[in-house]
Each structure stands twice: as C-alpha cells, then as structure tokens.
Coordinates of C-alpha atoms in Angstrom, one line a residue:
Chain A
M172 CA 125.9 80.9 87.2
S173 CA 126.1 85.2 86.2
A174 CA 124.3 87.7 88.7
Q175 CA 121.2 87.8 87.9
I176 CA 119.5 91.3 86.5
T177 CA 117.2 93.0 89.0
L178 CA 116.1 95.8 87.3
N179 CA 116.3 97.0 83.9
A180 CA 115.0 100.7 82.7
R181 CA 115.2 101.3 79.3
N182 CA 115.1 105.1 77.6
L183 CA 113.4 106.9 80.4
S184 CA 112.5 109.9 79.7
R185 CA 109.9 112.5 81.4
R186 CA 108.8 115.6 80.8
L187 CA 107.7 118.8 83.4
G188 CA 106.0 120.9 81.4
R189 CA 107.7 121.6 78.3
R190 CA 111.1 121.0 79.9
E191 CA 112.5 117.6 79.5
V192 CA 113.9 116.6 83.1
I193 CA 115.0 113.5 82.3
R194 CA 116.4 112.4 78.9
N195 CA 117.0 109.0 77.7
I196 CA 118.4 107.6 80.6
S197 CA 118.9 103.4 80.5
L198 CA 120.2 101.7 84.0
Q199 CA 121.1 98.3 84.7
L200 CA 121.4 96.9 88.2
K201 CA 122.3 93.1 88.8
R202 CA 121.7 91.3 92.3
G203 CA 124.8 92.3 95.2
E204 CA 125.9 95.1 93.0
V205 CA 126.1 98.7 95.0
L206 CA 124.8 101.6 92.1
G207 CA 125.6 105.0 93.1
L208 CA 123.9 107.4 91.7
L209 CA 126.0 110.8 91.6
G210 CA 125.1 114.4 89.9
P211 CA 125.0 118.3 91.3
N212 CA 122.2 119.2 92.7
G213 CA 119.2 119.6 90.3
A214 CA 120.5 116.9 88.0
G215 CA 117.6 114.9 88.1
K216 CA 118.4 112.2 90.6
S217 CA 115.7 112.2 92.8
T218 CA 113.0 112.2 89.6
T219 CA 114.8 109.0 88.1
M220 CA 114.4 107.4 92.1
Q221 CA 110.8 108.2 91.6
L222 CA 110.9 106.9 88.8
L223 CA 112.7 103.3 89.1
S224 CA 110.2 103.5 92.4
G225 CA 106.3 103.6 91.0
V226 CA 105.5 107.0 91.9
L227 CA 105.8 108.8 89.6
I228 CA 105.2 107.0 85.7
P229 CA 107.9 108.0 83.0
H230 CA 106.7 109.7 80.0
A231 CA 108.5 107.5 77.6
G232 CA 110.6 103.8 78.4
Q233 CA 110.1 101.2 80.4
I234 CA 110.9 99.5 83.4
E235 CA 111.3 95.8 84.5
I236 CA 111.8 95.0 87.9
C237 CA 112.9 91.3 88.5
G238 CA 111.9 90.5 85.0
I239 CA 107.9 92.3 85.7
N240 CA 107.0 95.5 83.6
L241 CA 106.5 98.2 86.1
A242 CA 103.6 99.9 84.1
Q243 CA 102.1 96.7 83.2
E244 CA 101.7 95.2 86.9
P245 CA 102.4 97.4 89.2
G246 CA 101.5 95.3 92.1
R247 CA 104.2 92.8 92.1
A248 CA 106.8 94.8 90.4
K249 CA 106.4 97.2 93.2
A250 CA 106.2 94.4 95.7
C251 CA 110.2 93.8 95.1
I252 CA 111.1 97.4 95.6
G253 CA 112.1 98.9 98.9
Y254 CA 112.0 103.1 98.9
L255 CA 113.2 105.4 101.0
P256 CA 112.6 108.6 99.4
E257 CA 114.7 111.9 100.0
H258 CA 112.0 112.7 103.0
P259 CA 111.5 110.0 104.7
P260 CA 107.6 109.0 105.0
L261 CA 107.3 108.5 108.6
Y262 CA 104.0 109.1 110.4
R263 CA 105.4 111.4 113.4
D264 CA 102.5 110.3 115.9
M265 CA 102.9 106.4 115.0
R266 CA 105.2 104.6 117.0
V267 CA 108.4 102.9 115.6
D268 CA 106.7 99.2 115.2
D269 CA 103.0 100.1 114.7
F270 CA 104.9 102.5 111.7
L271 CA 106.8 99.2 110.5
L272 CA 103.8 96.7 110.9
Y273 CA 101.3 98.9 108.3
A274 CA 104.6 98.9 106.0
A275 CA 105.6 95.9 105.8
K276 CA 101.8 95.1 105.5
L277 CA 101.0 97.6 102.4
H278 CA 104.2 95.7 101.2
G279 CA 102.6 92.5 101.8
V280 CA 104.2 90.4 104.0
A281 CA 102.1 88.3 104.8
R282 CA 100.2 88.4 108.3
S283 CA 102.3 84.7 109.5
G284 CA 105.7 86.8 108.9
L285 CA 104.9 89.9 110.3
A286 CA 106.9 89.5 113.8
E287 CA 109.7 87.7 112.0
A288 CA 109.9 90.6 109.3
L289 CA 109.9 93.3 112.2
A290 CA 112.7 91.9 114.0
I291 CA 115.4 91.2 111.1
A292 CA 114.5 94.7 110.2
K293 CA 115.0 96.1 113.4
S294 CA 118.1 94.4 113.9
R295 CA 119.4 95.1 110.3
C296 CA 119.2 98.8 111.2
G297 CA 119.5 98.9 115.1
L298 CA 116.0 100.0 116.3
E299 CA 115.9 96.9 118.5
D300 CA 115.4 99.4 121.9
T301 CA 113.3 101.9 119.6
G302 CA 110.4 99.8 119.3
R303 CA 108.0 101.4 121.5
K304 CA 109.2 104.9 121.2
I305 CA 107.4 107.7 119.1
I306 CA 108.5 108.7 115.8
G307 CA 108.0 112.3 116.2
T308 CA 110.2 112.0 119.4
L309 CA 113.5 109.9 117.7
S310 CA 116.8 112.0 116.0
K311 CA 117.2 112.6 112.9
G312 CA 119.3 109.7 112.5
Y313 CA 117.3 106.8 114.2
Q314 CA 114.4 108.8 112.0
Q315 CA 116.2 107.7 108.6
R316 CA 116.9 104.3 110.3
V317 CA 113.7 104.3 110.5
G318 CA 113.3 105.1 106.6
I319 CA 115.7 102.4 106.1
A320 CA 113.7 99.7 107.7
Q321 CA 110.5 100.5 106.6
A322 CA 112.3 100.1 103.0
I323 CA 114.0 96.8 103.4
I324 CA 111.1 95.7 105.8
H325 CA 109.4 93.3 103.0
N326 CA 112.8 91.7 102.1
P327 CA 112.6 93.7 98.0
D328 CA 115.5 92.7 95.7
V329 CA 115.9 96.4 94.8
V330 CA 115.9 99.0 97.4
I331 CA 116.1 102.4 96.3
L332 CA 117.6 104.9 98.9
D333 CA 117.4 108.3 97.7
E334 CA 120.5 110.8 99.6
P335 CA 120.4 108.1 102.8
T336 CA 123.1 110.2 104.8
V337 CA 122.4 113.9 104.5
G338 CA 121.5 115.3 107.6
L339 CA 123.6 112.6 109.8
D340 CA 126.8 112.9 111.7
P341 CA 129.7 111.0 111.1
S342 CA 129.1 108.4 113.1
Q343 CA 125.6 107.9 112.1
I344 CA 126.8 108.5 108.1
R345 CA 129.1 105.9 109.1
D346 CA 126.6 102.7 110.8
I347 CA 124.4 103.8 107.7
R348 CA 126.6 103.3 105.0
A349 CA 127.4 100.0 106.7
L350 CA 124.3 99.1 106.9
I351 CA 124.4 99.9 103.0
R352 CA 127.2 97.6 102.6
E353 CA 125.8 95.0 104.1
L354 CA 122.2 95.5 102.1
G355 CA 124.5 95.4 99.0
N356 CA 125.1 91.5 99.7
A357 CA 121.9 90.2 99.6
H358 CA 120.3 92.8 97.3
S359 CA 120.3 94.9 95.0
V360 CA 121.2 98.9 96.1
I361 CA 120.4 102.8 94.3
L362 CA 121.8 105.2 96.2
S363 CA 121.7 108.9 95.0
T364 CA 124.2 111.4 96.5
H365 CA 126.1 114.1 96.3
L366 CA 129.2 113.3 98.6
L367 CA 131.4 112.0 96.7
G368 CA 132.8 110.0 99.1
E369 CA 129.8 108.2 99.5
V370 CA 130.4 106.6 96.3
E371 CA 134.4 105.9 97.0
N372 CA 133.7 104.0 100.2
I373 CA 130.0 102.1 99.6
C374 CA 129.3 102.1 95.6
D375 CA 130.9 99.8 93.5
R376 CA 129.3 101.1 90.2
V377 CA 128.6 104.8 89.3
E378 CA 126.7 106.4 87.0
I379 CA 126.9 110.6 86.8
M380 CA 124.0 112.6 86.3
Q381 CA 123.7 116.0 84.7
R382 CA 120.9 118.3 83.5
G383 CA 118.3 115.1 83.2
Q384 CA 120.9 112.9 81.2
L385 CA 123.6 110.2 82.6
I386 CA 126.9 111.0 81.1
Y387 CA 129.2 108.8 82.7
G388 CA 129.3 105.2 84.0
D389 CA 131.9 103.0 84.9
T390 CA 133.0 101.4 88.4
S391 CA 134.2 103.1 91.0
V392 CA 137.6 102.0 91.0
R393 CA 138.1 103.3 87.5
M394 CA 136.0 106.7 87.9
Q395 CA 139.0 107.0 91.0
S396 CA 141.6 106.7 88.0
L397 CA 139.8 108.9 85.8
G398 CA 141.0 112.0 87.7
H399 CA 144.4 110.5 88.4
Q400 CA 147.4 113.2 87.6
A401 CA 150.2 110.6 87.0
G402 CA 152.8 112.5 89.2
F403 CA 154.7 111.2 92.4
I404 CA 155.4 113.6 95.3
V405 CA 159.5 112.7 96.6
T406 CA 161.7 113.6 99.8
L407 CA 165.1 114.4 98.2
Q408 CA 168.1 115.0 101.8
S409 CA 170.7 117.2 99.3
P410 CA 168.5 118.1 96.4
P411 CA 170.1 120.4 93.3
E412 CA 168.9 122.5 92.0
P413 CA 164.6 122.2 90.5
A414 CA 166.2 122.9 86.8
E415 CA 167.4 119.8 87.4
L416 CA 165.1 118.2 88.0
Y417 CA 162.9 119.2 85.1
K418 CA 166.0 117.5 82.7
V419 CA 164.6 114.1 83.8
P420 CA 162.6 112.4 81.1
G421 CA 159.4 113.3 81.2
V422 CA 158.6 115.7 84.1
V423 CA 155.9 118.4 82.9
N424 CA 156.3 120.4 86.2
V425 CA 157.6 120.3 89.2
E426 CA 156.7 121.7 92.2
A427 CA 158.8 122.7 96.0
L428 CA 157.0 121.3 99.1
S429 CA 159.4 122.5 101.1
A430 CA 163.3 122.1 101.0
T431 CA 163.5 118.9 100.6
R432 CA 160.2 117.4 99.3
F433 CA 159.4 118.1 95.5
K434 CA 156.0 117.5 94.0
I435 CA 156.3 116.2 90.3
L436 CA 154.2 115.4 87.3
H437 CA 154.8 113.7 84.5
S438 CA 153.3 112.7 81.4
I439 CA 151.8 109.7 81.7
D440 CA 153.8 106.9 79.5
A441 CA 157.2 108.5 80.6
N442 CA 158.8 106.1 83.1
T443 CA 160.0 109.5 85.5
A444 CA 160.1 107.7 88.9
E445 CA 162.6 105.3 87.8
A446 CA 164.7 107.5 85.8
L447 CA 165.2 109.5 88.9
L448 CA 165.8 107.4 91.2
S449 CA 168.5 106.2 89.5
L450 CA 169.7 110.2 88.0
S451 CA 169.4 110.3 92.0
A452 CA 171.9 107.8 93.0
Q453 CA 174.7 108.7 90.8
Q454 CA 174.4 112.0 91.6
G455 CA 174.3 111.5 95.3
W456 CA 170.7 113.6 96.0
Q457 CA 169.4 110.8 98.3
A458 CA 166.0 110.1 97.7
Q459 CA 164.5 108.9 101.1
Q460 CA 160.3 108.1 100.2
L461 CA 158.6 108.4 97.2
T462 CA 154.8 108.3 97.1
P463 CA 152.9 108.2 94.1
L464 CA 149.8 111.0 93.9
Q465 CA 146.7 109.3 94.6
G466 CA 143.5 110.1 92.0
N467 CA 140.6 111.1 93.8
L468 CA 136.7 111.2 93.1
E469 CA 136.4 114.9 93.3
D470 CA 139.5 115.3 90.7
A471 CA 137.5 112.7 88.5
F472 CA 133.7 113.8 89.5
V473 CA 135.0 118.0 88.5
H474 CA 136.7 116.4 85.4
I475 CA 133.4 114.6 84.0
T476 CA 131.0 117.2 84.7
Q477 CA 133.2 120.1 83.4
K478 CA 134.2 118.4 80.6
Q479 CA 130.5 117.6 79.5
P480 CA 128.4 121.1 78.8
N481 CA 131.1 121.6 75.9
Q482 CA 130.3 118.3 74.4
H483 CA 126.9 118.7 74.5
D484 CA 127.3 121.9 72.6
Q485 CA 128.9 120.2 69.7
T486 CA 126.9 117.4 69.6
Chain B
M130 CA 100.1 88.1 96.6
T131 CA 97.8 89.4 99.1
R132 CA 94.0 90.1 97.3
P133 CA 93.0 94.4 97.4
D134 CA 90.7 94.0 100.3
T135 CA 93.3 93.4 102.7
M136 CA 94.8 96.0 101.3
I137 CA 91.5 98.2 102.1
L138 CA 91.1 97.3 105.2
T139 CA 94.6 97.4 106.1
I140 CA 94.9 101.0 104.7
A141 CA 91.5 101.2 106.6
H142 CA 92.1 100.1 110.1
K143 CA 95.6 102.5 109.8
E144 CA 93.2 105.8 109.6
F145 CA 90.3 104.8 112.1
R146 CA 93.3 104.4 114.7
S147 CA 95.6 107.1 114.3
L148 CA 91.9 109.6 114.5
F149 CA 92.0 108.1 118.0
A150 CA 95.7 108.6 118.6
T151 CA 94.9 112.7 118.3
P152 CA 94.0 114.2 121.7
S153 CA 91.6 117.2 119.7
T154 CA 89.2 113.7 118.2
W155 CA 88.3 113.1 121.7
F156 CA 87.7 116.4 122.9
I157 CA 85.6 116.9 119.7
L158 CA 83.8 113.7 120.3
G159 CA 83.1 114.4 124.1
G160 CA 81.6 118.3 122.8
L161 CA 79.6 116.2 120.4
Q162 CA 77.9 114.2 123.1
F163 CA 77.0 116.8 125.0
I164 CA 75.5 119.0 121.5
F165 CA 73.5 116.1 121.1
A166 CA 72.3 115.8 124.3
W167 CA 71.5 119.7 125.3
F168 CA 69.1 119.6 121.6
F169 CA 67.5 115.4 123.2
L170 CA 66.9 117.0 126.5
A171 CA 65.2 120.2 125.3
R172 CA 63.3 118.1 122.2
L173 CA 61.9 115.5 125.2
D174 CA 61.4 119.1 127.5
A175 CA 58.8 120.7 124.6
Y176 CA 57.4 117.0 124.1
L177 CA 56.5 116.5 127.6
Q178 CA 54.8 119.5 128.0
V179 CA 52.7 119.1 124.9
Q180 CA 52.0 116.1 125.5
A181 CA 48.8 116.3 127.5
Q182 CA 47.0 118.1 124.9
L183 CA 48.3 115.3 122.4
V184 CA 47.1 112.7 123.8
Q185 CA 42.8 114.1 123.0
L186 CA 44.1 113.9 119.5
A187 CA 42.8 110.3 117.4
N188 CA 46.1 109.8 116.2
P189 CA 48.7 111.4 118.7
P190 CA 52.4 111.6 117.0
G191 CA 54.7 109.1 119.4
A192 CA 58.1 110.5 121.2
T193 CA 59.7 108.9 118.4
H194 CA 58.1 111.5 116.0
S195 CA 58.2 114.5 118.0
V196 CA 61.3 113.8 119.9
A197 CA 64.1 111.5 117.9
A198 CA 63.1 112.5 114.3
P199 CA 64.5 116.1 114.6
V200 CA 67.4 115.5 117.4
L201 CA 68.3 113.1 114.3
A202 CA 67.7 116.0 110.9
T203 CA 69.9 118.3 113.7
I204 CA 72.6 115.9 113.9
G205 CA 72.4 115.7 110.1
F206 CA 72.6 119.0 110.1
I207 CA 75.6 119.0 112.2
L208 CA 77.6 115.9 110.1
M209 CA 77.8 119.1 107.6
M210 CA 80.1 121.2 109.3
L211 CA 81.7 118.1 111.3
V212 CA 82.7 116.1 108.6
P213 CA 85.7 118.0 106.8
I214 CA 86.8 118.6 110.1
F215 CA 88.2 115.0 110.0
T216 CA 88.4 114.1 106.1
M217 CA 90.4 116.9 105.8
R218 CA 93.3 115.2 106.7
L219 CA 93.0 112.2 105.1
V220 CA 95.4 113.4 102.0
A221 CA 96.2 117.1 102.2
E222 CA 97.9 116.2 105.8
E223 CA 99.7 113.4 103.8
R224 CA 100.8 115.1 101.0
R225 CA 102.3 118.2 103.5
N226 CA 103.8 115.6 105.5
Q227 CA 105.2 113.6 102.5
T228 CA 104.0 110.4 103.9
L229 CA 102.1 109.8 101.0
V230 CA 104.3 108.8 99.3
L231 CA 105.3 105.8 101.9
L232 CA 101.4 104.7 100.2
M233 CA 102.5 105.2 96.3
A234 CA 105.4 103.3 96.3
S235 CA 103.6 100.3 98.2
P236 CA 102.0 97.7 95.5
V237 CA 98.7 99.3 96.6
A238 CA 96.3 101.1 93.6
S239 CA 94.8 104.1 93.7
W240 CA 91.7 103.3 94.7
E241 CA 92.5 100.8 97.3
I242 CA 94.0 103.9 98.9
I243 CA 91.0 106.0 98.2
A244 CA 88.7 103.4 99.4
G245 CA 90.7 102.5 102.4
K246 CA 90.9 106.2 103.3
F247 CA 87.0 106.3 102.7
L248 CA 86.1 103.0 104.5
G249 CA 88.2 104.1 107.8
M250 CA 86.1 107.8 108.1
L251 CA 82.8 106.2 107.2
L252 CA 83.7 103.2 110.7
F253 CA 84.3 106.2 112.3
L254 CA 81.2 108.1 111.4
S255 CA 79.4 105.2 111.7
L256 CA 80.6 105.0 116.1
I257 CA 79.3 108.9 116.6
I258 CA 76.3 108.4 114.8
A259 CA 75.9 104.7 116.7
A260 CA 76.3 106.7 119.8
S261 CA 73.9 109.6 119.6
F262 CA 70.8 106.4 118.3
L263 CA 72.3 104.7 121.8
M264 CA 71.4 108.4 123.8
L265 CA 68.2 107.7 121.7
L266 CA 67.1 104.5 122.9
T267 CA 67.1 105.2 126.1
L268 CA 63.1 106.3 125.4
A269 CA 62.4 103.5 125.6
L270 CA 62.3 102.9 129.2
G271 CA 59.3 105.6 129.5
T272 CA 57.4 104.8 126.0
P273 CA 56.8 102.3 123.3
L274 CA 59.8 103.0 119.9
D275 CA 59.0 103.3 116.4
Y276 CA 62.3 101.6 115.1
G277 CA 61.6 101.0 112.0
L278 CA 61.6 105.1 112.1
L279 CA 64.6 104.6 113.9
I280 CA 65.9 102.5 111.1
T281 CA 65.4 104.9 108.6
N282 CA 66.8 107.7 110.0
A283 CA 69.4 105.5 110.7
A284 CA 70.6 104.3 107.4
G285 CA 69.7 108.4 106.0
L286 CA 72.5 109.6 108.2
F287 CA 75.1 106.7 107.4
M288 CA 74.0 107.6 103.1
L289 CA 74.5 111.3 104.3
A290 CA 78.1 110.5 105.7
A291 CA 79.0 108.6 103.3
G292 CA 78.2 111.4 100.6
Y293 CA 79.9 114.3 102.9
S294 CA 82.8 112.1 103.8
A295 CA 83.0 111.1 99.7
L296 CA 82.9 114.6 99.1
G297 CA 85.5 115.8 101.7
L298 CA 88.0 113.1 100.6
Y299 CA 88.3 114.8 97.3
F300 CA 88.8 117.8 98.6
S301 CA 91.9 116.5 100.3
T302 CA 92.9 115.0 97.2
L303 CA 93.4 118.6 95.7
T304 CA 95.6 120.5 98.1
T305 CA 98.9 120.2 100.7
Q306 CA 97.1 122.4 103.4
P307 CA 94.3 120.6 105.2
V308 CA 92.8 123.5 106.0
V309 CA 92.2 124.5 102.4
A310 CA 90.4 121.1 102.4
A311 CA 88.4 121.9 105.3
S312 CA 87.2 125.2 104.8
S313 CA 86.0 124.1 101.1
T314 CA 83.8 121.2 101.7
I315 CA 82.1 122.9 104.6
A316 CA 81.6 125.7 101.3
A317 CA 80.9 123.7 99.3
L318 CA 78.5 121.2 101.8
F319 CA 77.4 124.8 102.6
G320 CA 76.3 125.9 99.1
L321 CA 74.8 122.0 98.6
W322 CA 72.3 123.2 101.2
L323 CA 71.5 126.8 100.4
I324 CA 69.9 125.3 97.5
D325 CA 67.9 123.2 99.8
V326 CA 66.3 126.5 101.9
A327 CA 66.3 128.6 99.2
G328 CA 62.7 128.0 98.9
S329 CA 60.2 126.8 96.4
S330 CA 62.1 129.9 93.3
T331 CA 64.5 127.1 92.5
G332 CA 63.3 124.1 90.3
T333 CA 63.1 120.9 91.4
I334 CA 65.8 119.9 89.1
L335 CA 68.5 121.8 91.1
K336 CA 66.8 120.9 94.6
A337 CA 67.1 117.3 93.4
L338 CA 71.1 118.0 94.2
S339 CA 70.7 119.0 97.6
P340 CA 71.9 115.7 100.0
T341 CA 70.1 117.5 103.0
V342 CA 66.8 117.1 100.4
H343 CA 67.4 113.8 100.4
F344 CA 68.4 112.8 103.4
Q345 CA 64.4 114.6 104.3
S346 CA 62.6 111.4 103.3
F347 CA 64.8 109.2 105.4
N348 CA 64.2 111.5 108.3
T349 CA 60.2 111.2 107.6
G350 CA 60.3 107.3 107.5
L351 CA 60.9 106.7 103.6
L352 CA 62.8 104.8 102.4
L353 CA 63.0 105.2 98.2
S354 CA 65.0 104.0 96.2
K355 CA 65.6 107.8 94.2
D356 CA 67.2 108.8 97.9
I357 CA 69.2 105.6 98.0
T358 CA 70.5 105.9 94.0
Y359 CA 71.6 109.8 94.7
F360 CA 73.6 108.9 97.6
L361 CA 74.8 106.2 96.0
L362 CA 76.0 108.3 93.1
F363 CA 76.7 111.4 95.5
S364 CA 79.5 108.8 96.6
A365 CA 81.0 106.9 94.0
I366 CA 81.5 110.1 92.0
C367 CA 83.5 111.8 94.3
L368 CA 85.5 108.6 94.6
L369 CA 86.8 108.9 91.5
L370 CA 87.3 112.1 91.2
A371 CA 89.6 111.8 94.5
I372 CA 90.9 108.1 93.0
R373 CA 91.6 110.4 88.9
R374 CA 93.3 113.1 91.2
L375 CA 95.6 110.7 92.8
N376 CA 96.3 109.1 89.8
N377 CA 96.6 112.3 87.9
S378 CA 99.3 112.9 90.4
R379 CA 101.8 110.0 89.5
I380 CA 101.5 111.6 85.8
Y381 CA 102.2 115.8 86.1
G382 CA 103.7 115.2 89.7

C-alpha cells in the first residue's frame, strides 16, 4: 500500500496589498515524510506555514488535510494539524502542564484522554521534570520544547514547524532534530528553515522557496548531487610537474593543496580517476590516497537560488 | 469532535483563571471592596442621621431605597472605569505576545474565541458585583429589605457589565497595545456617559444611546423590556464587530 497523502495544497496565492507574497504554491506530503521548506529570509516560508495551518486564509488555492478541505471544514481539518509558529505561542505565566492541557482541550482531545496525551507529549519532548514550572522561567530551549509538545499533544497527522531550532544551542539543536526525525516516522512533518545542515540531517525531501515561489523540489539526496563538482583529491608521494597532470584525459583544473596533495577537477563524463591511477603506476608517481569531492547542500542551494533570478527575468 | 460549547467553556475558564494568576487583580479587587465599603458606610451614616425625620412621613423610604440603591449606582459608575482595565488584555495582549496564533490555529471558530473570552470576563465581573451585594445584604440584620429592588439592581449591573465588557473586548481586538485598548474603551464609555449627563439639551434619541440612562431605570426598580433589549443589542453588536475583526485578521494578516 502506498503511503497516504496527508497534506495536499494546490496553487496557493496570497497578496499583501497589491504585492503577491505567495505565488502559486503547490505542495504534497505523504505520511511518514519530513519535508524541508528552505529559502532565504523573506522568501515567504512563514506565510506559507501560516496558510497551511489555517491561521491565514489564502486568496486563491485549495488546502486539503487528510482529504478534508481546510476552508470548508476548518474545525475538522485543523484538528489534524499541529503548528509551531516561528515565535512559540506560550503563555508565560502558566505552568507547563496547565498550558499543555489547555492546548490539548483546544485541539479537541477528549477529557478522558487528556492525562495520557499530556504524559506522551511530555515524554517525547523531554519535559517530564518541568510540568510544575512556570513557562516564563524556562530556558529558550525548554520553551521551544513546550512549543513542540503543544503542537503534537493531540497526535496530529500533519506537524508544521516554523524554524524549530532557531536560537538554540548545539546540543539542544541535536535533541530537537532527533525528535523531529522521530516524529517523521508516524506523522508528516513540514519544517521551514534557512539552515542547510538541518535539511541534510533530517529531511526526506526539500522544497526551495524564493520570492514567494517554489523554485526547486526534490529529495535531499538528489539535491546534494546538484551542487556536486566532479573531482577528487589525490596524494602523490613523488608528484610530476603540474603540467603533466593536465595531460590526463578529462582534467579541467589542478590545484596544489600542498607539495604532495592535489585537488583535481574533471569533466563529469570522463573516467579521470582511473586514467590517473594507471598513469601513476606507469610513471611511478606513487599515488596513495584518492578522495572524491563531496557535494554539499550549501553549494547546491547557492547554485539553485542564484540561477533562478536570471531564469525568472527571461520568462 | 468536541461540541462548540465545550470550546467556549475551555477558553472562558482559561481567561477566568489567568485573571487570578496576576497579583494586580487581587490588589484591584481588594481596593475595590474597600471603596465600596466606604461608600456604603457613608450612605448608611447619612441615612441614620435623617432617619428620625423620615419616620414621621406617611410613606417613608426604606434602607434599600436610601442606602443600597445609591451605592449600587456608584458601583455602576465605577464599572465604567474598571471594566476597561480588565478587558484591555483579552485580545490585545495575546496579539502582542503572539499567543493568539494558538487560538487561530486550533479548531476553534472566531465566534467561539470571542464568546469564550466574553463569558470568562462576565463571570469575573459577576464575582465583583456579587461581592458588593453580600456587603449590602448585611443591612438585613437591622431592617427589612426590598428584595425586588435589589434584584432589578443586580440585573441592571449585570447588563451594564456585559455591555461594557463587550465594548472593551471589541476595542481589545483592534490593537496590539493593551493600554491603547483600555484608554480608548474608557474614552468611549465616558463619551456615552457624557451624553447622559449633558442635560436636557441633548435629544432623547441621542440619550437612548447611553448605557447609563438605561441603567437608571433598573436602579429605581423598573424592569423595562426596552432597557433589556438595549443592553442585549449593545453587547451583541460589539461582539459581532469583535468576531468580524478577528476574521479579518485571518484574511488580511
């Protein structure tokens, strides 16, 4: 059985005055999938999240949550969504337990299931010992956890997290990422971020936004290969003149990193590494180590977002 | 699915409880009770001084009429300045602290949010009104009371509190600054009161707009359907405007 589609948004648009801040966005999300919404500041990520969570109403387009139309039956559809805004909506003078129970009741958790829902949400977010504390006295990291707990307490099918790791220290970020990954097993998760590392670590799929439009969408693995530059770093114990290396078929650029290490870029189709190794064996260059260059998301992101404006101007 | 009334009660309960979570509420309640007691004792003292002459009249006014009614009229006046202080936070503070999103993203309709907040506020104000009545009931220790007059007064104060909180709630939805909400509510209520006290020069139609005019008949023991209708309409219009404002913030951000 193929995974159920939990969120289906078609052709969403939203204007701010005359300016279109969201243009024609379509998104689909399957159960058990973590989707990263990536983009520079001001690209419209938060607005998209607000549209999907039903806080704002799109000026055009349809949103279906688990097959329920968000505009026509907001009550039923919103019960399937958990939303953590950019700024967690916490009542600073409430106790953690009271706040979470309030959130659960608002999301329609039945009275009989409240205690269990509270216990599960707290244990998932590591809040077991903070139930009696006043939210305003908690650290930023713990407040963020309370925010996430609030979003998952009613066991929603779709969890929408807007920049969940902003302002946290590295160990807190690690914890929250692990939590999101875990959430992704049972729920569908959309998270927005401008941190590429986050996408690399936890997202199955990436959508890149710029100027209110989705400009690229693919699996995060495929996106990494996009920034990939064909090449490798090789160590030669008795290297020849660099000019010799250029003679190897396919080599585009040679950069000496040290006396014995060279970074070699080559054209994508050429089988340069093999050619170099066999040549090295013939000439006695003593090749020792050959590491292919890893493409990273950073490169891919820059690659995609820089290419886009030009394309846009042409159309 | 939970029914809408449980959502309203959930929100009302939360508003009611959060009012008591701040020390300033307790402080205001204490101060208020002190002021009420002051007025009450002053009125009682004045009444005792003229009581000897009053008994010589054929149909002397009782303690309820001479003491309780004026004190309750004063409470009605104090409500005008008191209610905005409590209603200002209802929505404005949620906007400022960005907690309104929690309600907006929940499966709760705008009218349920407004109804819940209104109900919570009304419950709280009823408590203040009830406390003042407890004080007045001590008169029963020394003299028979006109309970009919007390009941119309209670109904009047309740209606007045409902109208004022609906207006305050509406102003609270308009801004992100609680203080702005409070001062504009006080200004509006003061304006409505001025229509009443401006004297006979103002037309009767204009006077019919003022809540205090309609409260006066309750205060003198009259239960008129036009006054009840006025307060129901006044509250309903303010609440509808508040719901509309909340809906608009979903559309215009």
